[in-house]
PDB file of C-alpha atoms in Angstrom:
ATOM      1  CA  MET X1497     -19.699   9.630   5.743  1.00 47.00           C
ATOM      2  CA  SER X1498     -21.442   6.253   6.130  1.00 54.00           C
ATOM      3  CA  GLU X1499     -20.029   3.963   8.840  1.00 65.00           C
ATOM      4  CA  ALA X1500     -20.561   0.998   6.404  1.00 86.00           C
ATOM      5  CA  ALA X1501     -18.374   2.603   3.741  1.00 94.00           C
ATOM      6  CA  PRO X1502     -15.332   0.443   2.701  1.00 97.00           C
ATOM      7  CA  ALA X1503     -11.922   1.540   3.519  1.00 98.00           C
ATOM      8  CA  LEU X1504     -11.229   2.378   0.031  1.00 98.00           C
ATOM      9  CA  GLU X1505     -13.397   2.404  -3.037  1.00 98.00           C
ATOM     10  CA  VAL X1506     -11.890   2.807  -6.472  1.00 97.00           C
ATOM     11  CA  ALA X1507     -14.629   3.153  -8.979  1.00 97.00           C
ATOM     12  CA  HIS X1508     -14.204   3.022 -12.725  1.00 97.00           C
ATOM     13  CA  VAL X1509     -11.059   4.824 -12.856  1.00 97.00           C
ATOM     14  CA  SER X1510      -9.086   5.493 -16.041  1.00 96.00           C
ATOM     15  CA  HIS X1511      -5.812   7.193 -16.618  1.00 95.00           C
ATOM     16  CA  SER X1512      -3.736   8.190 -19.575  1.00 94.00           C
ATOM     17  CA  PHE X1513      -0.396   9.643 -20.236  1.00 92.00           C
ATOM     18  CA  GLY X1514      -1.027  11.358 -23.585  1.00 90.00           C
ATOM     19  CA  ALA X1515      -1.963   8.651 -25.985  1.00 91.00           C
ATOM     20  CA  ARG X1516      -0.755   5.783 -23.605  1.00 92.00           C
ATOM     21  CA  VAL X1517      -3.549   4.197 -21.537  1.00 93.00           C
ATOM     22  CA  ALA X1518      -2.189   3.311 -18.108  1.00 94.00           C
ATOM     23  CA  LEU X1519      -5.354   2.397 -16.383  1.00 96.00           C
ATOM     24  CA  SER X1520      -8.801   1.546 -17.877  1.00 96.00           C
ATOM     25  CA  ASP X1521     -12.149   1.292 -15.939  1.00 96.00           C
ATOM     26  CA  VAL X1522     -10.298   0.021 -12.800  1.00 97.00           C
ATOM     27  CA  SER X1523     -12.466  -0.771  -9.753  1.00 97.00           C
ATOM     28  CA  ILE X1524     -11.296  -2.031  -6.447  1.00 97.00           C
ATOM     29  CA  THR X1525     -12.572  -2.131  -3.047  1.00 97.00           C
ATOM     30  CA  VAL X1526     -10.701  -2.637   0.141  1.00 98.00           C
ATOM     31  CA  GLY X1527     -13.222  -3.628   3.015  1.00 97.00           C
ATOM     32  CA  ARG X1528     -12.381  -2.510   6.686  1.00 97.00           C
ATOM     33  CA  GLY X1529      -9.854  -4.556   8.262  1.00 96.00           C
ATOM     34  CA  ARG X1530      -8.932  -6.479   5.204  1.00 97.00           C
ATOM     35  CA  PHE X1531      -5.719  -7.339   3.564  1.00 97.00           C
ATOM     36  CA  VAL X1532      -6.141  -6.944  -0.277  1.00 98.00           C
ATOM     37  CA  ALA X1533      -3.302  -8.159  -2.560  1.00 97.00           C
ATOM     38  CA  LEU X1534      -2.812  -6.217  -5.750  1.00 97.00           C
ATOM     39  CA  LEU X1535      -0.956  -8.257  -8.261  1.00 95.00           C
ATOM     40  CA  GLY X1536       0.430  -7.241 -11.471  1.00 91.00           C
ATOM     41  CA  PRO X1537       3.811  -7.455 -13.578  1.00 88.00           C
ATOM     42  CA  ASN X1538       5.779  -4.374 -14.143  1.00 86.00           C
ATOM     43  CA  GLY X1539       3.986  -1.776 -16.049  1.00 87.00           C
ATOM     44  CA  ALA X1540       0.623  -3.133 -15.178  1.00 91.00           C
ATOM     45  CA  GLY X1541      -0.428   0.253 -13.692  1.00 93.00           C
ATOM     46  CA  LYS X1542      -0.018  -0.490  -9.947  1.00 93.00           C
ATOM     47  CA  THR X1543       2.179   2.621  -9.277  1.00 91.00           C
ATOM     48  CA  THR X1544      -0.242   4.791 -11.305  1.00 94.00           C
ATOM     49  CA  LEU X1545      -3.172   3.710  -9.342  1.00 95.00           C
ATOM     50  CA  PHE X1546      -1.351   4.292  -5.945  1.00 95.00           C
ATOM     51  CA  SER X1547      -0.434   7.886  -7.493  1.00 94.00           C
ATOM     52  CA  LEU X1548      -4.138   8.645  -8.136  1.00 96.00           C
ATOM     53  CA  ILE X1549      -5.306   7.369  -4.770  1.00 96.00           C
ATOM     54  CA  THR X1550      -2.658   9.653  -3.075  1.00 95.00           C
ATOM     55  CA  ARG X1551      -3.349  12.602  -5.378  1.00 93.00           C
ATOM     56  CA  LEU X1552       0.185  12.687  -6.686  1.00 90.00           C
ATOM     57  CA  TYR X1553      -1.817  12.472  -9.969  1.00 89.00           C
ATOM     58  CA  ASN X1554      -5.147  14.107 -10.583  1.00 85.00           C
ATOM     59  CA  ASN X1555      -7.814  11.817 -11.359  1.00 77.00           C
ATOM     60  CA  ARG X1556     -10.247  12.922 -13.972  1.00 80.00           C
ATOM     61  CA  HIS X1557     -12.080   9.690 -14.883  1.00 92.00           C
ATOM     62  CA  GLY X1558     -13.874   7.567 -12.031  1.00 95.00           C
ATOM     63  CA  ARG X1559     -14.149   8.022  -8.485  1.00 96.00           C
ATOM     64  CA  VAL X1560     -11.991   7.374  -5.354  1.00 97.00           C
ATOM     65  CA  ALA X1561     -13.180   7.483  -1.817  1.00 97.00           C
ATOM     66  CA  ILE X1562     -11.643   6.660   1.377  1.00 98.00           C
ATOM     67  CA  PHE X1563     -13.880   5.592   4.130  1.00 97.00           C
ATOM     68  CA  GLY X1564     -16.668   7.253   2.343  1.00 97.00           C
ATOM     69  CA  HIS X1565     -14.846  10.632   1.865  1.00 97.00           C
ATOM     70  CA  PRO X1566     -14.598  11.344  -1.928  1.00 96.00           C
ATOM     71  CA  LEU X1567     -11.014  12.225  -2.929  1.00 95.00           C
ATOM     72  CA  ASP X1568     -12.083  15.042  -5.353  1.00 92.00           C
ATOM     73  CA  ARG X1569     -14.421  16.723  -2.866  1.00 93.00           C
ATOM     74  CA  GLU X1570     -12.881  16.002   0.500  1.00 96.00           C
ATOM     75  CA  PRO X1571      -9.251  15.426  -0.179  1.00 95.00           C
ATOM     76  CA  SER X1572      -8.080  16.369   3.386  1.00 94.00           C
ATOM     77  CA  ARG X1573     -10.568  14.153   5.178  1.00 95.00           C
ATOM     78  CA  ALA X1574      -9.792  11.341   2.882  1.00 96.00           C
ATOM     79  CA  LEU X1575      -6.139  11.602   2.940  1.00 96.00           C
ATOM     80  CA  ALA X1576      -5.900  12.035   6.818  1.00 95.00           C
ATOM     81  CA  ARG X1577      -7.045   8.223   6.953  1.00 96.00           C
ATOM     82  CA  LEU X1578      -4.444   7.080   4.599  1.00 97.00           C
ATOM     83  CA  GLY X1579      -0.778   6.114   5.243  1.00 97.00           C
ATOM     84  CA  VAL X1580       1.565   5.155   2.279  1.00 97.00           C
ATOM     85  CA  VAL X1581       4.717   3.233   1.746  1.00 96.00           C
ATOM     86  CA  PHE X1582       5.907   3.869  -1.798  1.00 89.00           C
ATOM     87  CA  GLN X1583       8.217   1.519  -3.751  1.00 87.00           C
ATOM     88  CA  ALA X1584      11.036   4.002  -3.865  1.00 87.00           C
ATOM     89  CA  ARG X1585      12.921   4.695  -0.805  1.00 86.00           C
ATOM     90  CA  THR X1586      12.137   8.114   0.696  1.00 89.00           C
ATOM     91  CA  LEU X1587      13.787   8.487   4.138  1.00 95.00           C
ATOM     92  CA  ASP X1588      16.413  11.255   4.494  1.00 96.00           C
ATOM     93  CA  THR X1589      19.673   9.036   5.171  1.00 95.00           C
ATOM     94  CA  ASP X1590      21.503  12.007   6.777  1.00 96.00           C
ATOM     95  CA  LEU X1591      18.841  12.394   9.405  1.00 97.00           C
ATOM     96  CA  THR X1592      18.320   9.928  12.483  1.00 98.00           C
ATOM     97  CA  VAL X1593      15.319   7.668  12.672  1.00 98.00           C
ATOM     98  CA  ALA X1594      13.700   9.991  15.296  1.00 97.00           C
ATOM     99  CA  GLN X1595      14.406  13.073  13.175  1.00 97.00           C
ATOM    100  CA  ASN X1596      12.636  11.438  10.004  1.00 97.00           C
ATOM    101  CA  LEU X1597       9.585  10.374  11.997  1.00 98.00           C
ATOM    102  CA  LEU X1598       9.281  13.649  13.961  1.00 98.00           C
ATOM    103  CA  TYR X1599       9.503  15.621  10.577  1.00 96.00           C
ATOM    104  CA  HIS X1600       6.702  13.586   9.256  1.00 96.00           C
ATOM    105  CA  ALA X1601       4.622  14.044  12.279  1.00 97.00           C
ATOM    106  CA  ALA X1602       4.992  17.786  12.122  1.00 97.00           C
ATOM    107  CA  LEU X1603       3.678  17.665   8.595  1.00 94.00           C
ATOM    108  CA  HIS X1604       0.588  16.265  10.054  1.00 94.00           C
ATOM    109  CA  GLY X1605       0.485  18.824  12.767  1.00 95.00           C
ATOM    110  CA  ILE X1606       1.041  16.349  15.579  1.00 97.00           C
ATOM    111  CA  PRO X1607       2.482  18.226  18.708  1.00 97.00           C
ATOM    112  CA  ARG X1608       6.034  17.225  19.534  1.00 97.00           C
ATOM    113  CA  ALA X1609       5.309  15.588  22.711  1.00 97.00           C
ATOM    114  CA  ALA X1610       2.568  13.441  21.313  1.00 97.00           C
ATOM    115  CA  ALA X1611       4.757  12.677  18.311  1.00 97.00           C
ATOM    116  CA  LYS X1612       7.535  11.366  20.552  1.00 97.00           C
ATOM    117  CA  ALA X1613       5.289   9.041  22.470  1.00 97.00           C
ATOM    118  CA  ARG X1614       3.739   7.783  19.217  1.00 97.00           C
ATOM    119  CA  ILE X1615       7.126   7.288  17.743  1.00 97.00           C
ATOM    120  CA  ALA X1616       8.189   5.363  20.632  1.00 97.00           C
ATOM    121  CA  VAL X1617       5.255   2.833  20.421  1.00 97.00           C
ATOM    122  CA  LEU X1618       5.746   2.549  16.704  1.00 97.00           C
ATOM    123  CA  LEU X1619       9.431   1.780  16.881  1.00 97.00           C
ATOM    124  CA  ASP X1620       8.795  -0.819  19.450  1.00 96.00           C
ATOM    125  CA  ARG X1621       6.057  -2.256  17.080  1.00 95.00           C
ATOM    126  CA  VAL X1622       8.431  -2.567  14.249  1.00 96.00           C
ATOM    127  CA  GLY X1623      11.266  -4.023  16.501  1.00 95.00           C
ATOM    128  CA  LEU X1624      13.603  -0.949  16.154  1.00 97.00           C
ATOM    129  CA  ALA X1625      13.451   0.883  19.395  1.00 96.00           C
ATOM    130  CA  ASP X1626      16.984   0.552  19.930  1.00 96.00           C
ATOM    131  CA  ARG X1627      17.768   2.387  16.586  1.00 96.00           C
ATOM    132  CA  CYS X1628      15.897   5.679  17.362  1.00 96.00           C
ATOM    133  CA  ALA X1629      19.043   7.973  17.550  1.00 97.00           C
ATOM    134  CA  ASP X1630      20.807   6.194  14.552  1.00 97.00           C
ATOM    135  CA  LYS X1631      21.088   7.764  11.166  1.00 97.00           C
ATOM    136  CA  VAL X1632      19.167   6.122   8.556  1.00 97.00           C
ATOM    137  CA  ARG X1633      22.317   5.386   6.509  1.00 96.00           C
ATOM    138  CA  THR X1634      23.354   2.769   8.995  1.00 97.00           C
ATOM    139  CA  LEU X1635      20.179   0.796   8.599  1.00 96.00           C
ATOM    140  CA  SER X1636      19.866  -2.422   6.449  1.00 95.00           C
ATOM    141  CA  GLY X1637      17.293  -2.439   3.546  1.00 94.00           C
ATOM    142  CA  GLY X1638      14.794  -4.375   5.633  1.00 95.00           C
ATOM    143  CA  GLN X1639      15.238  -1.954   8.740  1.00 96.00           C
ATOM    144  CA  SER X1640      14.799   1.185   6.423  1.00 96.00           C
ATOM    145  CA  ARG X1641      11.500  -0.568   5.281  1.00 95.00           C
ATOM    146  CA  ARG X1642      10.260  -1.056   8.649  1.00 96.00           C
ATOM    147  CA  ILE X1643      11.017   2.597   9.587  1.00 97.00           C
ATOM    148  CA  GLU X1644       8.859   3.642   6.574  1.00 97.00           C
ATOM    149  CA  ILE X1645       6.114   1.744   7.699  1.00 97.00           C
ATOM    150  CA  ALA X1646       6.377   3.338  11.261  1.00 97.00           C
ATOM    151  CA  ARG X1647       6.485   6.680   9.560  1.00 97.00           C
ATOM    152  CA  ALA X1648       3.437   5.929   7.467  1.00 97.00           C
ATOM    153  CA  LEU X1649       1.583   5.002  10.667  1.00 97.00           C
ATOM    154  CA  VAL X1650       2.494   8.102  12.700  1.00 97.00           C
ATOM    155  CA  HIS X1651      -0.782  10.022  12.162  1.00 96.00           C
ATOM    156  CA  HIS X1652      -3.066   6.972  13.123  1.00 96.00           C
ATOM    157  CA  PRO X1653      -4.223   5.968   9.496  1.00 97.00           C
ATOM    158  CA  SER X1654      -6.897   3.521   8.968  1.00 97.00           C
ATOM    159  CA  LEU X1655      -5.893   2.468   5.528  1.00 98.00           C
ATOM    160  CA  LEU X1656      -2.375   1.677   4.398  1.00 98.00           C
ATOM    161  CA  LEU X1657      -1.201   1.359   0.955  1.00 98.00           C
ATOM    162  CA  LEU X1658       2.110  -0.371   0.391  1.00 97.00           C
ATOM    163  CA  ASP X1659       3.655  -0.499  -3.213  1.00 94.00           C
ATOM    164  CA  GLU X1660       6.098  -3.542  -3.586  1.00 93.00           C
ATOM    165  CA  PRO X1661       7.295  -2.904  -0.107  1.00 93.00           C
ATOM    166  CA  THR X1662       9.626  -6.089  -0.082  1.00 93.00           C
ATOM    167  CA  VAL X1663      11.384  -5.702  -3.290  1.00 89.00           C
ATOM    168  CA  GLY X1664      14.997  -6.049  -3.005  1.00 89.00           C
ATOM    169  CA  LEU X1665      14.851  -7.579   0.442  1.00 92.00           C
ATOM    170  CA  ASP X1666      16.218 -10.938   1.551  1.00 93.00           C
ATOM    171  CA  LEU X1667      13.771 -13.585   2.455  1.00 93.00           C
ATOM    172  CA  GLU X1668      13.885 -12.910   6.435  1.00 94.00           C
ATOM    173  CA  SER X1669      13.541  -9.199   5.890  1.00 94.00           C
ATOM    174  CA  ARG X1670      10.485  -9.888   3.560  1.00 94.00           C
ATOM    175  CA  ALA X1671       8.905 -12.223   6.131  1.00 94.00           C
ATOM    176  CA  ASP X1672       9.432  -9.605   8.993  1.00 94.00           C
ATOM    177  CA  ILE X1673       7.749  -6.867   6.932  1.00 95.00           C
ATOM    178  CA  VAL X1674       4.704  -9.230   6.024  1.00 96.00           C
ATOM    179  CA  ALA X1675       4.401 -10.334   9.833  1.00 96.00           C
ATOM    180  CA  ILE X1676       4.336  -6.815  10.873  1.00 96.00           C
ATOM    181  CA  ILE X1677       1.410  -5.750   8.494  1.00 97.00           C
ATOM    182  CA  ARG X1678      -0.531  -8.784   9.131  1.00 97.00           C
ATOM    183  CA  ALA X1679      -0.298  -8.194  12.859  1.00 96.00           C
ATOM    184  CA  LEU X1680      -1.576  -4.638  12.347  1.00 96.00           C
ATOM    185  CA  VAL X1681      -4.401  -6.083  10.276  1.00 97.00           C
ATOM    186  CA  ARG X1682      -5.377  -8.787  12.919  1.00 96.00           C
ATOM    187  CA  GLU X1683      -4.928  -6.793  16.091  1.00 95.00           C
ATOM    188  CA  GLU X1684      -5.682  -3.178  15.233  1.00 94.00           C
ATOM    189  CA  GLY X1685      -8.181  -3.721  12.366  1.00 96.00           C
ATOM    190  CA  LEU X1686      -5.986  -1.784   9.844  1.00 97.00           C
ATOM    191  CA  SER X1687      -7.137  -1.919   6.127  1.00 98.00           C
ATOM    192  CA  VAL X1688      -4.421  -2.692   3.641  1.00 98.00           C
ATOM    193  CA  LEU X1689      -3.747  -2.565  -0.136  1.00 98.00           C
ATOM    194  CA  TRP X1690      -0.649  -4.381  -0.759  1.00 97.00           C
ATOM    195  CA  ALA X1691       0.889  -4.377  -4.270  1.00 95.00           C
ATOM    196  CA  THR X1692       3.234  -7.106  -5.015  1.00 91.00           C
ATOM    197  CA  HIS X1693       4.339  -9.827  -7.472  1.00 87.00           C
ATOM    198  CA  ILE X1694       5.687 -12.148  -4.711  1.00 89.00           C
ATOM    199  CA  PHE X1695       3.112 -14.908  -4.448  1.00 90.00           C
ATOM    200  CA  GLU X1696       4.441 -16.180  -1.190  1.00 90.00           C
ATOM    201  CA  GLU X1697       3.271 -12.890   0.589  1.00 93.00           C
ATOM    202  CA  ILE X1698      -0.332 -13.699  -0.187  1.00 94.00           C
ATOM    203  CA  ALA X1699      -2.616 -15.995   1.877  1.00 93.00           C
ATOM    204  CA  ALA X1700      -5.327 -18.099   0.387  1.00 92.00           C
ATOM    205  CA  ASP X1701      -8.135 -16.137   2.135  1.00 93.00           C
ATOM    206  CA  ASP X1702      -6.753 -12.704   1.205  1.00 95.00           C
ATOM    207  CA  ASP X1703      -8.760 -10.802  -1.245  1.00 95.00           C
ATOM    208  CA  ALA X1704      -6.694 -10.438  -4.490  1.00 96.00           C
ATOM    209  CA  VAL X1705      -6.989  -8.395  -7.696  1.00 96.00           C
ATOM    210  CA  VAL X1706      -4.895  -9.044 -10.674  1.00 95.00           C
ATOM    211  CA  LEU X1707      -3.993  -5.972 -12.788  1.00 95.00           C
ATOM    212  CA  HIS X1708      -2.468  -6.469 -16.326  1.00 94.00           C
ATOM    213  CA  ARG X1709      -1.917  -3.737 -18.850  1.00 93.00           C
ATOM    214  CA  GLY X1710      -4.071  -1.328 -17.021  1.00 95.00           C
ATOM    215  CA  ARG X1711      -7.111  -3.588 -16.623  1.00 95.00           C
ATOM    216  CA  ILE X1712      -8.560  -5.886 -13.934  1.00 96.00           C
ATOM    217  CA  VAL X1713      -8.184  -9.352 -15.374  1.00 94.00           C
ATOM    218  CA  ALA X1714      -9.282 -11.357 -12.136  1.00 94.00           C
ATOM    219  CA  ARG X1715     -10.533 -10.667  -8.665  1.00 94.00           C
ATOM    220  CA  GLY X1716     -11.773 -12.673  -5.783  1.00 94.00           C
ATOM    221  CA  ARG X1717     -10.280 -14.679  -2.803  1.00 94.00           C
ATOM    222  CA  ALA X1718      -6.583 -15.558  -3.593  1.00 93.00           C
ATOM    223  CA  GLY X1719      -7.101 -19.326  -3.266  1.00 90.00           C
ATOM    224  CA  GLY X1720      -9.798 -19.279  -5.713  1.00 91.00           C
ATOM    225  CA  ILE X1721      -8.519 -17.177  -8.554  1.00 90.00           C
ATOM    226  CA  GLY X1722      -7.002 -20.002 -10.460  1.00 82.00           C
ATOM    227  CA  GLU X1723      -8.767 -22.808 -12.304  1.00 82.00           C
ATOM    228  CA  ALA X1724      -8.881 -26.427 -10.966  1.00 77.00           C
ATOM    229  CA  ASP X1725      -5.391 -27.603  -9.530  1.00 82.00           C
ATOM    230  CA  GLU X1726      -4.016 -24.149 -10.595  1.00 86.00           C
ATOM    231  CA  THR X1727      -1.757 -22.503  -7.950  1.00 89.00           C
ATOM    232  CA  LEU X1728      -2.151 -18.488  -7.713  1.00 90.00           C
ATOM    233  CA  ALA X1729       1.296 -18.256  -9.385  1.00 90.00           C
ATOM    234  CA  ASP X1730       0.107 -20.457 -12.234  1.00 91.00           C
ATOM    235  CA  ALA X1731      -3.081 -18.557 -12.651  1.00 90.00           C
ATOM    236  CA  PHE X1732      -1.293 -15.244 -12.583  1.00 91.00           C
ATOM    237  CA  ARG X1733       1.058 -16.393 -15.345  1.00 90.00           C
ATOM    238  CA  ARG X1734      -1.838 -17.628 -17.540  1.00 89.00           C
ATOM    239  CA  LEU X1735      -3.690 -14.461 -17.071  1.00 90.00           C
ATOM    240  CA  VAL X1736      -0.841 -12.046 -18.044  1.00 88.00           C
ATOM    241  CA  ALA X1737      -0.060 -14.267 -20.982  1.00 85.00           C
ATOM    242  CA  GLU X1738      -3.690 -13.978 -22.350  1.00 70.00           C
ATOM    243  CA  PRO X1739      -5.097 -11.187 -24.308  1.00 66.00           C
ATOM    244  CA  VAL X1740      -6.426  -8.519 -21.888  1.00 62.00           C
ATOM    245  CA  ARG X1741     -10.028  -9.008 -20.950  1.00 63.00           C
ATOM    246  CA  ALA X1742     -11.722  -7.105 -18.113  1.00 60.00           C
ATOM    247  CA  ALA X1743     -12.806  -9.309 -15.067  1.00 63.00           C
ATOM    248  CA  ALA X1744     -16.598  -9.291 -14.201  1.00 56.00           C
TER     249      ALA X1744
END
């Protein structure tokens, strides 16, 4: 593994479901310590891409590597560096916060004492240290999302994938989630691929990729994706209304 390898390299990845093409020649790079926004309307292929990166789907066309570890040849090493927050809620609502996190730690082979110490740190980080013994069903949507972020970080990953993590949350909860992730990028050097269609979550100096109908149609710094006097939202609406052309 090269120390210069990016956190995530997706190179010329394509995927189909029967005759339906979900992704076509998609290439994305997430640099170390960078926040990369993946923009796309519903059906663009964002979730399919995440499923390939996490090996929920088997990738047959193209290459995926995490910190230089090819996913096809070194899956254990690659996935050990990865944490994921999927769009669908996946906490067990009948268990407590601590039980959910301890179970996840056990899946990663973390000894119980070390797991408890790590969980205490993470719950403090996401502002929910006082809810450790509460059942997940008693949490709000935003609080549950923060617990899912803590769970994704239990095994000390260096790359975090988040698929529409703020969908369905109120404005304050959305802002809390974004602030937590950006603090992790800034303070701990975490690398992030953040899939969203909410433009307010993206900063002008973030790297951004626009995915439409399975193809990359634009990429670059978020503040420079649009044409003159275009906001990112305006550029996005124009790009997804035009015939699909792959970005350079």
